[in-house]
XYZ file of C-alpha atoms in Angstrom:
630
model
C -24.601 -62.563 2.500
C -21.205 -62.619 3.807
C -19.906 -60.716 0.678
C -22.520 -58.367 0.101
C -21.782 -57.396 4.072
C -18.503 -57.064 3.533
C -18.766 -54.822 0.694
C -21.363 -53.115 2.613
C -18.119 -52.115 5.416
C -15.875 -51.497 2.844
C -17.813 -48.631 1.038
C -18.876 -47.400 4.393
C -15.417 -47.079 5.138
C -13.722 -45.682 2.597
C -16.691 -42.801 2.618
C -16.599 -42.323 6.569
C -12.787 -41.850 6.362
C -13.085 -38.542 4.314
C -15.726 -37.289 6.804
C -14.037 -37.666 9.790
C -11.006 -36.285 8.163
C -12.867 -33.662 6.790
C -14.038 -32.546 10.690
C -10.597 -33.208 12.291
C -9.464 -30.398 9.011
C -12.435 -27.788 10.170
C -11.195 -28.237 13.350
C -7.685 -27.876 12.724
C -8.247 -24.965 10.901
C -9.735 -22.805 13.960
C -6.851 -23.911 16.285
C -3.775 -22.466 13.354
C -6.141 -19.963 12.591
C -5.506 -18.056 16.037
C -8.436 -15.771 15.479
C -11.022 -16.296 18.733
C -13.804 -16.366 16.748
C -13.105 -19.339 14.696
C -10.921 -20.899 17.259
C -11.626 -24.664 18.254
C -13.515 -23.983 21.476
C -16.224 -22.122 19.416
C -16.913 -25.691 17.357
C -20.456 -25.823 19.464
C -21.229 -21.697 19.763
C -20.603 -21.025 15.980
C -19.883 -23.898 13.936
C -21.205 -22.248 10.754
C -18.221 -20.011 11.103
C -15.979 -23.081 11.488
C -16.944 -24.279 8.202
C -17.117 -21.298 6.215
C -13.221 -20.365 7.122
C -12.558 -24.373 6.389
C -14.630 -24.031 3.498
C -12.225 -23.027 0.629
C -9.316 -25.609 1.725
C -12.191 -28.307 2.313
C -12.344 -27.509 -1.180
C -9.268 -28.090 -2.420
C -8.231 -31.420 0.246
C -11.718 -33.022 -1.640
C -10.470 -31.733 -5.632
C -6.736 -33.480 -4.738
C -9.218 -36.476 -3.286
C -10.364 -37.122 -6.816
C -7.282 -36.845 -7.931
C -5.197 -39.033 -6.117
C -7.775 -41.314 -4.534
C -5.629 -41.242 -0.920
C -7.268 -39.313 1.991
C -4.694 -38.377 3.915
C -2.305 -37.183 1.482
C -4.934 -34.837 0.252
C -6.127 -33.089 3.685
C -2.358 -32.845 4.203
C -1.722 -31.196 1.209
C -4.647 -28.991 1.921
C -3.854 -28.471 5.190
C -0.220 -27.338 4.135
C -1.713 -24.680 1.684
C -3.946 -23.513 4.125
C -1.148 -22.904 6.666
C 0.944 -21.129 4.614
C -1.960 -18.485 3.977
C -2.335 -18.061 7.860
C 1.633 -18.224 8.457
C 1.381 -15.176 6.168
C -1.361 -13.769 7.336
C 0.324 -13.684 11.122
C 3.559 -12.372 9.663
C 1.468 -9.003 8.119
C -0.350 -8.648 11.415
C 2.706 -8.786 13.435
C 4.423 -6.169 11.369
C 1.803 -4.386 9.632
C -1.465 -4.636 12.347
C -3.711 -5.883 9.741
C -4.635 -9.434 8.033
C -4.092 -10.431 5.259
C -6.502 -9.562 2.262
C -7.047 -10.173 -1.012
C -5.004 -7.381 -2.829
C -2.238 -8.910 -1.113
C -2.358 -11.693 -3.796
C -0.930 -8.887 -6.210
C 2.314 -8.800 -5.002
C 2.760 -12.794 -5.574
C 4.089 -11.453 -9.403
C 6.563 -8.938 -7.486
C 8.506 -11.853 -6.078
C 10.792 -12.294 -8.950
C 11.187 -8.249 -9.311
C 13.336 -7.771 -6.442
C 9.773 -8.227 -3.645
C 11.198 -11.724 -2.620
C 14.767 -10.404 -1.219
C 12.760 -7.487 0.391
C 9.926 -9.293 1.521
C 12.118 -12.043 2.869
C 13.338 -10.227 5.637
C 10.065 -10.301 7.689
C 10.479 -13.865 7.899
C 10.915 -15.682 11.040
C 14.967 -16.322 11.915
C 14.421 -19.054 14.391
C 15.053 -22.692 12.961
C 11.900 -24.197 14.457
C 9.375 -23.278 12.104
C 11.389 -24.248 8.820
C 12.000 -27.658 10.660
C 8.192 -28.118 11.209
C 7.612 -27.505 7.760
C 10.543 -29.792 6.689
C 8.981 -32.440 8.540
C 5.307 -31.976 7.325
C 6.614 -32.192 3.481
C 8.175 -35.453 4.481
C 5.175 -36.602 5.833
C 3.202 -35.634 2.673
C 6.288 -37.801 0.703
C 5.621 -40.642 2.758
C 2.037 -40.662 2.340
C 2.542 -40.683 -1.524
C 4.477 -43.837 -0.659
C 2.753 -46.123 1.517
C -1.372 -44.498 1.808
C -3.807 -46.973 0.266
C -6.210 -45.438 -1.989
C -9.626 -45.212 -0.459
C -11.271 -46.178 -4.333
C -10.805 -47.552 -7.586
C -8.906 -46.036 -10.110
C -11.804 -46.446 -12.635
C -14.848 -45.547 -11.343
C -16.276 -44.949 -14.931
C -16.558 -41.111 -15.812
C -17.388 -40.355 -11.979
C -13.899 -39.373 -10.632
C -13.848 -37.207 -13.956
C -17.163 -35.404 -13.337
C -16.335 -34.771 -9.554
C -13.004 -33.236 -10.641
C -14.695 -31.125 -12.980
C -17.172 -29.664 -10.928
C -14.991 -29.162 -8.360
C -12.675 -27.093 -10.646
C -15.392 -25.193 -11.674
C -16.277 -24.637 -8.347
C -12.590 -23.225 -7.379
C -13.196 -20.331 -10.714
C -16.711 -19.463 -9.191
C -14.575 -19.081 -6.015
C -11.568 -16.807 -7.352
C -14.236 -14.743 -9.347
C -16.069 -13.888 -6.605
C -19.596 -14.866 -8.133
C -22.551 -13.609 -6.237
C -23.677 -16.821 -5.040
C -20.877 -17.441 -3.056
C -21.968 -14.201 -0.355
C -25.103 -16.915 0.143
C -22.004 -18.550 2.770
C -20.003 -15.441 3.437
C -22.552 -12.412 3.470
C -22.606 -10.249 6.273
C -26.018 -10.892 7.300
C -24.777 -15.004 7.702
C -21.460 -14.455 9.240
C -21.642 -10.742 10.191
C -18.984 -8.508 8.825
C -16.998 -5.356 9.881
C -15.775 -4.008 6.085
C -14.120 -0.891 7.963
C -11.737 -2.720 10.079
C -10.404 -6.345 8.247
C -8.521 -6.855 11.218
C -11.850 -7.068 13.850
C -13.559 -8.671 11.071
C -10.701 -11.203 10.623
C -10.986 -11.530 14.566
C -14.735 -12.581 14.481
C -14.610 -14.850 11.379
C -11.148 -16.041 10.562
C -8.289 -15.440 7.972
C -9.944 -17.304 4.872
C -13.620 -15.933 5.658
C -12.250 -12.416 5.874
C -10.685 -12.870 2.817
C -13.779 -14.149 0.869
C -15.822 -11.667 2.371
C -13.587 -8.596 0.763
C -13.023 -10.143 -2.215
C -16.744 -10.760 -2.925
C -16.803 -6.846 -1.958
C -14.497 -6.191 -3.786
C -16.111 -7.332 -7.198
C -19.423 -6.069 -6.970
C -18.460 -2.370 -5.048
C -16.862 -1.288 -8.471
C -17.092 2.735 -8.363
C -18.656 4.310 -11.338
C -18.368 8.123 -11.978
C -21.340 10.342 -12.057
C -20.678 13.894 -14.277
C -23.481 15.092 -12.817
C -22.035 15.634 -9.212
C -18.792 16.326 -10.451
C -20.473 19.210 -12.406
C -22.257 20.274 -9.307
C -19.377 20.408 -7.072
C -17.404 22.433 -9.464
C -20.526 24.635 -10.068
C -20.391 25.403 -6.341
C -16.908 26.278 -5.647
C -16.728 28.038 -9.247
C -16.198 31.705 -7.455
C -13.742 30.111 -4.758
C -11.608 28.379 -7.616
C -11.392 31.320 -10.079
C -10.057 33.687 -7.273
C -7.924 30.647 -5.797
C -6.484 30.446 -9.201
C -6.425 34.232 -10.033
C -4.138 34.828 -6.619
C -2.333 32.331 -7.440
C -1.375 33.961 -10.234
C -0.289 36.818 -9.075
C 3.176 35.056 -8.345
C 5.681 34.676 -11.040
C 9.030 33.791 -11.169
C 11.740 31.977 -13.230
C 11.034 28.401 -13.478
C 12.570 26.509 -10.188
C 14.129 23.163 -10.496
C 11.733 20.828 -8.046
C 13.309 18.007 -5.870
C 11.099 15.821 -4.047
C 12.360 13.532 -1.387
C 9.368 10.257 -0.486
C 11.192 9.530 2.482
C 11.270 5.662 3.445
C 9.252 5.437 6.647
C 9.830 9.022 7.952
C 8.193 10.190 11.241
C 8.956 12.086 14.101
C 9.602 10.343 17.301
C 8.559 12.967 19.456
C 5.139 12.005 18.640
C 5.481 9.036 20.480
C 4.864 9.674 24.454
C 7.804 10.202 26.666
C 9.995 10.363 23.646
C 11.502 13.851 23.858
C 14.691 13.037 22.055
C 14.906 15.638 19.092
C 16.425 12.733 16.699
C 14.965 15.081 13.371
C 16.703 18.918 14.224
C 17.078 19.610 10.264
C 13.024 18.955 9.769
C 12.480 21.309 12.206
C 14.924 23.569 11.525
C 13.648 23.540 7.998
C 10.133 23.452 9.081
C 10.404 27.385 10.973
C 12.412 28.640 7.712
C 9.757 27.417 5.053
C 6.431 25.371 4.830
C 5.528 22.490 6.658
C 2.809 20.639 9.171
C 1.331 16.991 8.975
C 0.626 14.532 5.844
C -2.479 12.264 6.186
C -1.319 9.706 4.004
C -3.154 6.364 2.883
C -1.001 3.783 4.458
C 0.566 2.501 7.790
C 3.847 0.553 8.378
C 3.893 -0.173 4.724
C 2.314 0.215 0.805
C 4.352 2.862 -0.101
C 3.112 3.523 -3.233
C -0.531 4.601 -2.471
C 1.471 7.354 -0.632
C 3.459 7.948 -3.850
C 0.452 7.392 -6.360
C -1.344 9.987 -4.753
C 1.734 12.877 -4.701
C 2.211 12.612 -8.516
C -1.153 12.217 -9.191
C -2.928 14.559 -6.952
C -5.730 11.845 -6.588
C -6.920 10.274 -3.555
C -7.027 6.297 -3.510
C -10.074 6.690 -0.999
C -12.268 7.265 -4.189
C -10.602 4.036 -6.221
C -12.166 1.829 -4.276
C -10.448 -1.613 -4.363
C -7.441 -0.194 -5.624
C -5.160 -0.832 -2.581
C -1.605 -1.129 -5.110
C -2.351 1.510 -7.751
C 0.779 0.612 -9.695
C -0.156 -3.290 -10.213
C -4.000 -2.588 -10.632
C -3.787 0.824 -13.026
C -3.843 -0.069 -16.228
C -4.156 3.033 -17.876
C -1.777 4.358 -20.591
C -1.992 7.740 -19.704
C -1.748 9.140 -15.984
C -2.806 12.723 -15.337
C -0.654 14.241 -12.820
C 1.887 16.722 -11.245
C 4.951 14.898 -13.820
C 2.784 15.683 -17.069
C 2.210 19.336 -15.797
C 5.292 20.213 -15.393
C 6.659 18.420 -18.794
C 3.983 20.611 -20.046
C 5.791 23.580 -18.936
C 9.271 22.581 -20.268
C 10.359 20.729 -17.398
C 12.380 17.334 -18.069
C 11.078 14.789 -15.472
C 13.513 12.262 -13.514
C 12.651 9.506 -11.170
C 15.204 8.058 -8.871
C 15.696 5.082 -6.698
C 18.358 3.105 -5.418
C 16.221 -0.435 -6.056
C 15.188 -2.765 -7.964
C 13.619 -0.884 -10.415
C 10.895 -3.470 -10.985
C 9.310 -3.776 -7.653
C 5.748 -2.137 -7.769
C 5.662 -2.338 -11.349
C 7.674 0.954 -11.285
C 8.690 1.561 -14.583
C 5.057 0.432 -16.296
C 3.853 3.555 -13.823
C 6.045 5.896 -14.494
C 5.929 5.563 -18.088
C 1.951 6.262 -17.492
C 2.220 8.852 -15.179
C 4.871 10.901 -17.811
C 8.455 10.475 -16.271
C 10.992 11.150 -18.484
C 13.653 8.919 -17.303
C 13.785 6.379 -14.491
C 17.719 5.681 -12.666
C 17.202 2.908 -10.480
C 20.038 0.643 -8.641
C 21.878 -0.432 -11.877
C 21.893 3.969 -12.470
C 24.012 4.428 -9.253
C 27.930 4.708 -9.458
C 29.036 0.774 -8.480
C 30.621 2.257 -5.213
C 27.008 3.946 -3.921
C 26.942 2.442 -0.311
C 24.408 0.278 1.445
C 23.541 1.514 5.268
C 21.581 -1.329 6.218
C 20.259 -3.217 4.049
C 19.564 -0.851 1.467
C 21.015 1.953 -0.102
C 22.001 4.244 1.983
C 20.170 7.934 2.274
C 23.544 10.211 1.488
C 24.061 8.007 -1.922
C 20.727 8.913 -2.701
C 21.611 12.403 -2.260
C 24.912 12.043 -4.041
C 22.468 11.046 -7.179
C 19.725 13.947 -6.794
C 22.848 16.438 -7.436
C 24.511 14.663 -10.089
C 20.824 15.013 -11.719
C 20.513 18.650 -11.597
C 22.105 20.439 -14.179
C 23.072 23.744 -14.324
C 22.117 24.967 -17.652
C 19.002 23.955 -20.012
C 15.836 23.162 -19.184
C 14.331 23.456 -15.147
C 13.994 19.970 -14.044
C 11.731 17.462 -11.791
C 13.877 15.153 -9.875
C 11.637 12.596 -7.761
C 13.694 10.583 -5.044
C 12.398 7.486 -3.291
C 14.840 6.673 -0.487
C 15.041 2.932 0.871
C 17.597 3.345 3.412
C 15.161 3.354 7.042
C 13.112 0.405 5.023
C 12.191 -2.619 7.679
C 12.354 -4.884 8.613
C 14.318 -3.150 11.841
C 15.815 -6.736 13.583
C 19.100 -6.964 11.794
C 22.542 -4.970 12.370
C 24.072 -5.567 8.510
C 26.149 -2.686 8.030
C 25.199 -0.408 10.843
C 27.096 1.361 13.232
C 26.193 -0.788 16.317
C 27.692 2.076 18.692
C 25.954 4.824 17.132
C 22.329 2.895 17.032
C 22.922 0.977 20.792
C 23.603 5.104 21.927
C 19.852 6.023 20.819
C 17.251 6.567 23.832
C 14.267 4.437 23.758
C 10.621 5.351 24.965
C 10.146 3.991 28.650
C 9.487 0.406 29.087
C 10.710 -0.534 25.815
C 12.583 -3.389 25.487
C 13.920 -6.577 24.421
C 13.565 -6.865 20.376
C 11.266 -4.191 20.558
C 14.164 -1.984 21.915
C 16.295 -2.957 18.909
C 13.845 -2.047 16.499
C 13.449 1.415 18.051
C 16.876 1.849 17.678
C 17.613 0.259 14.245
C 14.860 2.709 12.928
C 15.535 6.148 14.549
C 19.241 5.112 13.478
C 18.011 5.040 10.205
C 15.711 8.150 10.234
C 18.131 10.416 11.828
C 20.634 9.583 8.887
C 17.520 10.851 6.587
C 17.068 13.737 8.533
C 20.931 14.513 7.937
C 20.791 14.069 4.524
C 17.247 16.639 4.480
C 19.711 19.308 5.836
C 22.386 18.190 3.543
C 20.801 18.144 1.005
C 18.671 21.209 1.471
C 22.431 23.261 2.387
C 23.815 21.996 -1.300
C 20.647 23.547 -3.301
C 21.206 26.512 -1.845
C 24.497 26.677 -2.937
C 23.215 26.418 -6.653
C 22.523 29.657 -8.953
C 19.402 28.116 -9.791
C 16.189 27.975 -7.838
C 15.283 25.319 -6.322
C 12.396 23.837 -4.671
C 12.861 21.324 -1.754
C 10.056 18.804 -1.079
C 10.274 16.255 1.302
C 7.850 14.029 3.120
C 7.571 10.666 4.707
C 5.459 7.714 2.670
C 3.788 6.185 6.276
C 4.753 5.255 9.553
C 7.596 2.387 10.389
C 5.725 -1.026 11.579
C 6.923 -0.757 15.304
C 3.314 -1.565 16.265
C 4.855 -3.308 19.899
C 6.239 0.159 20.892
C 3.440 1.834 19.570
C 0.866 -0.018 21.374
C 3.116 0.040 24.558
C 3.715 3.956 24.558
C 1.265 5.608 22.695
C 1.001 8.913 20.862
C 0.564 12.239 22.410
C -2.252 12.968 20.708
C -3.869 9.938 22.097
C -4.696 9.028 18.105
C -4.079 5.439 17.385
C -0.994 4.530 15.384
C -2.751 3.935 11.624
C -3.849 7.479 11.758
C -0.951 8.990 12.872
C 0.351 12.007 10.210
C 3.930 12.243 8.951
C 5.957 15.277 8.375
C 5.738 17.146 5.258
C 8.404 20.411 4.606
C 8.808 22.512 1.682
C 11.704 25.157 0.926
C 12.299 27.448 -1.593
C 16.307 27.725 -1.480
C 16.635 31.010 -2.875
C 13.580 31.998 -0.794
C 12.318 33.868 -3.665
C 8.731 32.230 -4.041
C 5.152 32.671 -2.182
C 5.291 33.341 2.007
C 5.489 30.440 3.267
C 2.347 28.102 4.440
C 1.799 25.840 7.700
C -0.432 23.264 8.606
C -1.731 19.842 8.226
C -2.779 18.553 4.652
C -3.071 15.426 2.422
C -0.610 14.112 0.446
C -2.355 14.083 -2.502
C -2.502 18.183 -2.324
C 1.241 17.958 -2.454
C 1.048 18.587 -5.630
C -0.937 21.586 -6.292
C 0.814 23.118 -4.018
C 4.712 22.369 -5.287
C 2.947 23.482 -8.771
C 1.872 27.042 -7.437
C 5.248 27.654 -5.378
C 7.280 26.811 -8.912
C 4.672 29.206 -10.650
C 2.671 27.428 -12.468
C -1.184 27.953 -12.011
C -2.721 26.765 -14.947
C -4.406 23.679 -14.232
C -7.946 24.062 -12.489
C -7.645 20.280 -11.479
C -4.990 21.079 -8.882
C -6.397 24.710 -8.003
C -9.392 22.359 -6.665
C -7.864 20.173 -4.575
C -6.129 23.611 -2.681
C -9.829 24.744 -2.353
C -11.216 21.664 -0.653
C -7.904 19.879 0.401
C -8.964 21.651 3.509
C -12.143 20.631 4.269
C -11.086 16.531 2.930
C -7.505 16.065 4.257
C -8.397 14.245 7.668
C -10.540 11.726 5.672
C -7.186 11.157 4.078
C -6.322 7.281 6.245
C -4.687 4.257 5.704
C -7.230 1.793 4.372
C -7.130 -0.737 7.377
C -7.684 1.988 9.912
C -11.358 3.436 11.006
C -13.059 5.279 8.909
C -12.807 9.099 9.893
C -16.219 10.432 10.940
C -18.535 12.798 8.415
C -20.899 15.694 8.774
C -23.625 15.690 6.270
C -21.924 18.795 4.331
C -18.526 17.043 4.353
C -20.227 13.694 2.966
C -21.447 15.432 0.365
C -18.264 17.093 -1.017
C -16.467 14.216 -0.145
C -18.964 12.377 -2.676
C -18.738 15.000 -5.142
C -14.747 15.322 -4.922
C -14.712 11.273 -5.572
C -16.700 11.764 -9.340
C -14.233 14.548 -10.262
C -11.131 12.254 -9.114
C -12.878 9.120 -11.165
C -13.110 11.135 -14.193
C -9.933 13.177 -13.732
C -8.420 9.447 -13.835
C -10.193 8.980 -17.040
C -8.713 12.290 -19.015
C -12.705 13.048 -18.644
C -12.906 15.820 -16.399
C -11.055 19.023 -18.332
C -14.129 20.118 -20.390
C -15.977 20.340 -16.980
C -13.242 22.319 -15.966
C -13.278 24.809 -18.623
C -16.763 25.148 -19.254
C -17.392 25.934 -15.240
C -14.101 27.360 -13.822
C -12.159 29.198 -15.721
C -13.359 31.282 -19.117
C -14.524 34.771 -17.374
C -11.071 34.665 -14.930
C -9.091 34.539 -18.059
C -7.022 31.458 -17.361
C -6.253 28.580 -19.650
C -6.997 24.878 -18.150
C -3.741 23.136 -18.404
C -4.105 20.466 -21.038
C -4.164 16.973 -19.809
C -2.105 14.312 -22.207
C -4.482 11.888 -23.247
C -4.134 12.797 -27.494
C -2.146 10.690 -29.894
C 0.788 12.830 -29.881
C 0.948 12.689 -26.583
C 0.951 9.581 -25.803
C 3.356 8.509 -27.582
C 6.042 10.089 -25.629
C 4.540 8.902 -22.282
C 7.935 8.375 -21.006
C 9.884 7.128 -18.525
C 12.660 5.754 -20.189
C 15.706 3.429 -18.247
């Protein structure tokens, strides 16, 4: 009786362990979660929401419990995993204003591609948090040392079954199976899929992730023809005149040079800030085209900005495609760089980075560049302002790209120079950026930022009027384009000041200005557009009018732009008519993607108005000088 009592305690034991563990880790998880609506105080009010955020590192402490048999070691383990997502998680929301999400997971296979030195410099610079972690890991180590193990190593197939279900359990998980939105559905847990930071807010950093990734793999969008056809059907009379205008310009071929601008705003849009720390955008601004960009993205992400410049397609109709470079995997991209190679034009990318980051050189090759001169391209004394490469090397390499004879040429320019974060003072003129003004109230590390930044900007705005002063020097025409990818992360100031438009920061426009350096194109155009009409309209100033894709997106750019947002901000409202097109305009972009959509185009467009649709690449011979060559 004795034994059989004892045994009795012992089983009870070594299973009431786990359990209490198991509540001390749900608990645990709301307090480092720092979200109110998971946090520890809510255990009694919601602790279904406790459990769900626990859930998937519940998961994972009770897989490493079959595995290693010791309880603490694997809720520490678990724990440590789990912490590293949230540390994460707080470092994007403190630069970026938004949680982490599952997209984010992407950029894990950018590390080694020159993403860990960049990304690296949002980390925290105290010690304190490295010596916390430090001391966790040598907890873990001792706990491999001296824990007991809670049950026998041979437990006769059981250990091996558990394992395996659990395992199975973790795929079902990462695929985002249906029966997993039985825990996280909306209905259960509530959801808010237009703003992940509220949502993250109400149910935590691993519940908002779950919830968008289930989204995520059952909101995949499919294209209907019929709408597409409808839409074009409507607007046929508005896109053959469009076109036929259009046409009425010629000229001799321009070379194009388009500047993505690293984080390029305008101050002054920030209240109280009446500085003028961009006089050559301006200046540029009254002489030729300009006005506002909606672009896809805040404080970071550049390439959804970029993706939708040489593309001419909107990521709002892509759905889950939040980094089109790592989740296109199409051979052949339609866009501005294939219309203009169409033309004659040779086609040059350039930027003063890693060239791998974002996948670049798998993109370009898609989306028809010619040749791509990244860092290694650079003469070995191009100069770092900053951290990165400074703005006037950058312009220093446009020129030596533009020749003087032979064909006209496309020279796309990323700068990198004003790229955050904006805490450090490696090469920088520390007079020149401590001189800069800062809005009212602004200070402390906020202040520096500020600074760092507009220091950085003002050096791009120099090299815009540079730059823009040395094409018109040239015998050839030249068209200038330049336009910032997003807004800088300086979400403290932001939030402190305010804009004068009394917008909120993630829909905030950047600058966009176009000059023709000879001024011997179209009059020039103002106002506020999207950046992926940028390209239909560099393509009509440099006289080409031929492709019915673009001539749409100058038809209805006007009516769509404002929808134009980054994907983490609030969804911009919709009248019943503008819903409509809006739904239309995403079936032409889906099959425009696909090399589906010119045979709707020349069918309803263009025969009676005379005009040729511009061929999109998508045939054998094509292809096979995609491009974009090192």
């Amino acid at each position: 009786m004795t034994s059989a009592s004892k045994t009795w305690r012992d089983r009870a034991g070594r299973a009431v362990l786990p359990l209490i563990t198991a509540v001390l880790f749900v608990l645990l998880t709301g307090l480092i979660d720092g979200n109110p609506g998971v946090g520890t105080d809510q255990w009694l009010a919601r602790p279904g929401h406790l459990i769900a955020n626990a859930m998937p590192g519940l998961m994972l402490a009770t897989l490493l419990l079959t595995l290693t048999r010791r309880t603490w070691l694997s809720f520490g383990i678990a724990f440590l995993a789990q912490g590293a997502v949230f540390a994460v998680s707080a470092i994007k929301v403190k630069n970026l204003g938004t949680p982490l999400l599952p997209a984010d997971f992407g950029l894990v296979g950018q590390l080694s591609n020159g993403g860990l030195s960049l990304l690296s410099g949002y980390l925290p610079r105290q010690v304190a948090p490295y010596l916390a972690i430090a001391a966790l890991i040598g907890l873990v180590v001792v706990l491999v040392r001296f824990e007991p193990p809670v049950f026998a190593r041979r437990t006769y197939g059981r250990r091996i079954v558990a394992t395996f279900a659990l395992g199975m359990l973790f795929v079902t998980l990462f695929a985002g199976t249906p029966g997993w939105a039985k825990i996280y559905n909306g209905q259960r847990l509530g959801m808010m899929p237009w703003s992940p930071s509220e949502n993250a807010g109400y149910n935590g950093v691993m519940s908002n992730l779950m919830q968008f990734h289930l989204q995520a793999s059952r909101n995949k969008p499919k294209d209907d023809p019929k709408a597409a056809l409808q839409l074009i059907g409507d607007n046929d009379a508005a896109l053959r005149e469009h076109m036929a205008q259009a046409a009425q310009h010629t000229r001799q071929p321009p070379d194009i040079v388009i500047i993505q601008s690293e984080s390029f705003f305008d101050p002054s849009a920030v209240n109280g800030y009446d500085a003028d720390v961009a006089p050559n955008l301006h200046r540029l601004t009254q002489q030729g085209s300009g006005g506002g960009l909606h672009v896809p993205t805040f404080g970071g992400g550049t390439i959804r900005t970029e993706f939708e410049v040489l593309t001419g397609l909107s990521l709002r109709y892509f759905g889950n495609m939040r980094y089109p470079y790592l989740d296109l995997h199409n051979q052949v991209v339609p866009s501005m760089v294939r219309a203009l190679r169409s033309h004659g034009y040779d086609t040059v990318a350039v930027h003063g980075h890693n060239p791998n980051f974002w996948n670049r050189p798998a993109a370009f090759k898609a989306i028809g560049f010619d040749r791509f001169v990244s860092r290694d391209g650079f003469p070995a004394d191009a100069k770092n302002d900053g951290t990165y490469m400074a703005d006037s090397a950058m312009t220093d390499e446009i020129m030596a790209q533009l020749p003087d004879a032979g064909p006209s040429r496309l020279v796309f320019a990323i700068s990198i120079e004003a790229h955050g974060p904006y805490d450090g003072s490696d090469n920088t003129n520390v007079a020149e950026r401590d001189a800069i003004p800062v809005p009212a109230g602004v200070e402390g590390k906020d202040k520096i930022e500020w600074q760092n930044y507009v220091y950085h900007m003002h050096h791009a705005d120099a090299e815009l009027g540079r730059l823009a002063d040395l094409l018109a020097r040239r015998e050839r025409p030249t068209i200038l384009l330049f336009y910032g990818d997003h807004l800088p992360a300086l979400t403290n100031t932001y939030n402190h000041a305010g804009f004068r438009d009394g917008q909120p920061f993630d829909t905030q426009m950047v600058p966009w200005v176009l000059v023709d350096a000879h001024n011997d194109g179209p009059p020039p155009v103002h106002g506020d557009m999207a950046s992926w009409m940028l390209p239909g309209l560099v393509l009509e100033r440099a006289g080409i009018h031929d492709d019915a894709y673009f001539a749409l997106t100058q038809v209805l750019g006007g009516q769509l732009a404002a929808l134009t947002r980054s994907p983490d901000a609030n969804t911009a409202a919709e009248d019943a008519n503008t819903k409509l097109t809006d739904t239309a305009m995403g079936n032409v972009a889906l099959l425009r993607l696909k090399n589906k959509l010119d045979p709707l185009l020349a069918r309803y467009a263009l025969p009676d108005a005379g005009i040729d649709v511009a061929r999109q690449p998508g045939d054998a011979e094509h292809d096979a000088e995609a491009g974009a060559g090192q």
